[in-house]
Structures are given as structure tokens and as C-alpha cells.
Amino acid sequence: MTSTLENQSATVPTALRDVRVAIIGSGFAGLGMAIALRRRGETDFVVLERAGDVGGTWRDNTYPGAACDVQSNLYSFSFAQNPGWGRSYSEQPEIQAYLQRTADRFDVRRHCVFGSDVTSARWDDAAQRWHVSTTAGDFRARVLVSAAGALADPTYPDIPGLDSFAGTVMHSARWDAGHDLTGERVAVIGTGASAIQVVPAIQPVVGSIAVYQRTPAWVVPRTDHPVKPWMQKLYRFVPGFQNAIRACLYLFREFLVIGMAKNRRFLKPVGKLARAHLHRQVRDPKLRKALTPDYTIGCKRILISNDYFPAVAAPNAELVTAGIQEIRPHSIVTVDGVERPTDTIVLATGFHVTDLPIAEKICGRDGRSLAEVWANGMVSNKSAAVAGFPNMFLLVGPNVGVGHTSMVYMIESQVAYVDDALRTMDAEGLAVLETTPQAQEAWRSLIAEKSKGTVWLAGGCASWYLDEHGHNTTLWPDFTFRFRRLTRTLDRDNYVGVPAGTQRPEVAA
Ligand code: N01
């Protein structure tokens, strides 16, 4: 999806360019941050975007059937609601168009430097600036905000022979719209949120489809429907009406936290709903059994779909539960020795979430990268700042993910926190603001304490919510309004500030 406005971006620099704030990424988080700055009159900032348009994951995930599993009335900025949503759960093109319109409405596109892939960002302690190198030139920024996102870089599975495959291989997040699947023998690897959308979208046109399932997912009905014109009018003309709907959706979804994080008994009705859904949609007991998860609902993301099970049960579809042994130039072989001829492989295998690639590129005061500092797991203060990384803030970083509600709510909470940090720097005349290791440790302990006994840790599944050490470093393990309350303003006591014109004592010494 390319906007006609994409060429109106900030002039690509030829020399080092000084800016107050450099934001990495222009998805919901990067745009939200840019809009917050614009709304209070700040113009000295750039948004570094590696692609040619705004939108982030909603720009990149163009696979057939891509849609949001949170209602659009909630999955949108609170300050830029859209009375014109065409469906209750919008599809990717409508969300991407919303993000493009919102970028234009708040005039942030002029700050975007498209085609600027960040190759490194290094803190220069003497200059008290970030030196950011991109494929479109270098920048020096007082403050760096990484809004690169957690669903930005696809994961490619390490399956023997994948490189030798002679047909087409595409990741769900890098869809090749020019490739015609009509009549082909297609393999879909993975059964997560992306797979359950792409499988029913392509199953009617392909010759045959084999869905390679490692772990079945809990799936509940999707109450999607077109939004009637009279409803859109109510949204547009009745003050507060859309806000009221949004609030109801928000509260309803927060109830899920009780079951997921407080008392798993409250998940039982949701589990029953999912079982009944499977029972209703899949008649074949063998297939039904293969599609039934053996872990507590909520441990992995709860998926919503009305057409995934019927697609898997269709005559031209096969659910493959045997593990993949190897991929040959024209087939996939499973551990039971069966070889399935294959023309195209769709990798719906997810993203680098607990090992964010951007973390390898950002280096702090001692020269170590965030990835090195996070070798034992991602840590932060308030999910936004990391000790040793002055004047750097993270959006959609550690422990802000949510499995039950709108990520945009969390993003808005984070943007307010970072914006308060920037205003604090101005108010106090600070050149440097850096969080303390103690604050970071306190936040880590709080997360660990809140995560104890949650369905994500104790639900009996393996998921990308947990890192390789089994720690929850991705999800916020409580009600989202609590996150907002804890991050409403900058916790100034947890930061060391260096006034402009001075150096940190050990640097000056
Ligand atoms: O990725 P996933 P996704 N061999 O990581 C399997 C968001 N999203 O792209 O479960 C075989 O969830 C893996 O198996 P297992 C949403 O936040 C939102 O689907 O690990 N299989 C799993 O089935 C979501 O959570 C929407 O055993 C392999 C699948 O691949 C996030 O994106 C829509 C494998 C990966 O599932 C990611 O979802 C779409 C291997 N080597 C996505 N490696 C909305 O509607 C992995 N798998 C908002």
C-alpha cells in the first residue's frame, strides 16, 4: 500500500543532521509519539522509517485475510477515532488507510525519512547525543525513541533443506501479491494468529493445502460484522457515543485479565466456548482431536475465527501434525516418512519478539548493545528506559505486550510517559536523563511477582511470550489501566539528570 504522499517526507540528509528527537519506526507507536510531539508544538524531530510509507506491521502484513482481532473502535487512537470503520473488526487495508490518514491529519509525514533503515545508534557521552546511522544518512539526536515494534522482523524456521526448496517460499509478513496460488499445492507452516487468517483466505483457490501444525490453538468465534451506515452516523454525530462503545469494549476485554493473571477459574467459560466452537465446526472426531489443545486457554494468544476450522476440514485441506523432518526441492517430508509434493510454502512462523533485532543496533554509554545488556532477558524501568542508555526510550519494548486487548491503549500510555520525560528535561534544563539500575531491578521484580501463577507461565504451553529462560519479558501481566496508572508521569526519582552544560561526574573527572 503506497501513499501518494510518501515523497513529501523530510528531506533526505546528505550530511550529519542534528535533531532533538529521532524516532525509529512509523507504526502505531512511532506515529503516536510523533503526533504527541506535533500536538504540543515540537517540530525538531525525525521519524526514521526503513520502508516507503507509514504503517509498520499494518503496512507489511498484506497476506490474504489479514485483519485485526481487536475491534476497530478500540484498536485506534483515542484522539483520532474513526466513525467510518466499515467492519467491527477491520481488515488490514482499512487499518493501513487509517494510519496513513492519521499521519496526514497531524502533519507528521513531513518528519518521516522514508528508506532510512537504522544500521546503528550509538550514545556519545561527550557530546551527550545519539549518533544514529541510517541507510539514508546520519543523524545526531538528543533523544532516541525506538518504536521499531515487536512484530517487525519475521522469524524464519530452521528446517533442514528450506534453502533448497525450488518453489516459492513466502513469510506471511512478506507476502508476494504477484504470486498466483490458484491450483497450487500449498504448505502453510504454523497455526498462530497469522496462519488462521491466511489459511481460510487461500484454501478456496489453491489446489490443495497442507497445514503443518506443531501446537493447536484455542479458537473462539469471531463476532465480526459490517458497520451499518446508521451506526456510522451515530458515531459521527452523537457526541460521546463512539467513546462509550469503546469504553464498553475495553472493560469487557479487561475481564479476561482476571482469568489470565488472577484466577484461572474465570477462564473456564472461555475454554468452554472454544470447545463448543470446535465441536460445532469440525465433525470428524479424529480431526477434532488433532485440533484440540492440551494447555490452558490463554496460555498462547486466544485466536478468533469462524472460517479456520471449516477451511482445515475442507476436502482439499489436510492438517499435518507430524513434525517436519526436511524440505526437499519439490516436497516436504515429515518424521512419519510421508512426502508431500509442494509448490509454495507459506511460513506463518511469527516474529523476533524476545530477541528484538533493533536491540543489536543500539549501543549505550559503555559501548555495549542493548542485545548484549539483555543477554539474560529484556529488562527496563517502566518498560521504557534502560540503565546505561541515556536519553533513550522504548515503545513496545519489554513487558508492554497484551494478549487480550488493544495494543494501541498500551502505546498511548507509553507515549504519555516518554512525552513527560521530554517535558521534564525541558523544564529542568537537562541535557541527559538516565534511569537507574535500581529502578530497573524494581520493575523486573514487580513483573516477576505479577507473572507468578499467570496462565502464561503456568498454563502448560510454550509461547513467544516467554524468553529462552522461561521469563515473561514481553507481556504486561496485569490490568492495562494499572500499567497506565504506573506510567502516567515520569518517575523522576528513578532517573539521574545531568544539567545542560555539565557532564556526568565520572565523565568530567
Ligand atoms: O506468529 P506466532 P503469528 N516448525 O508466533 C509455528 C500478532 N498478530 O504471525 O505454537 C513448525 O503466533 C508456531 O508453532 P508453536 C499477534 O500478536 C495479530 O501467527 O510454537 N511450526 C506457531 O503455530 C500474534 O500473536 C493479528 O508450536 C513452527 C506459528 O508458527 C503475533 O502477531 C494477526 C516453527 C507462529 O505463530 C504473531 O502471530 C496476526 C517450526 N520451526 C498476527 N516455528 C491480529 O489479528 C514456528 N512455528 C491483530
XYZ file of C-alpha atoms in Angstrom, residues 17 28 30 78 91 98 167 219 227 242 259 261 282 323-324 369 377-378 384 418 445 448:
22
model
C 21.760 16.328 10.719
C 1.171 2.877 15.634
C 6.162 5.808 16.127
C -8.264 7.638 21.426
C -9.087 -5.740 7.721
C -6.457 4.850 8.823
C 9.253 -23.452 -5.416
C -10.044 -20.606 18.721
C -20.928 -1.455 10.401
C -18.233 6.024 19.989
C -8.775 -15.259 34.363
C -3.463 -13.268 35.617
C -15.498 -29.943 12.994
C 6.804 -32.796 12.636
C 8.676 -31.659 9.570
C 24.457 -3.089 22.650
C 16.443 -11.300 29.214
C 14.952 -7.904 28.445
C 10.526 2.356 28.594
C 8.009 9.415 27.222
C 10.776 -7.800 40.348
C 8.163 -11.324 38.002
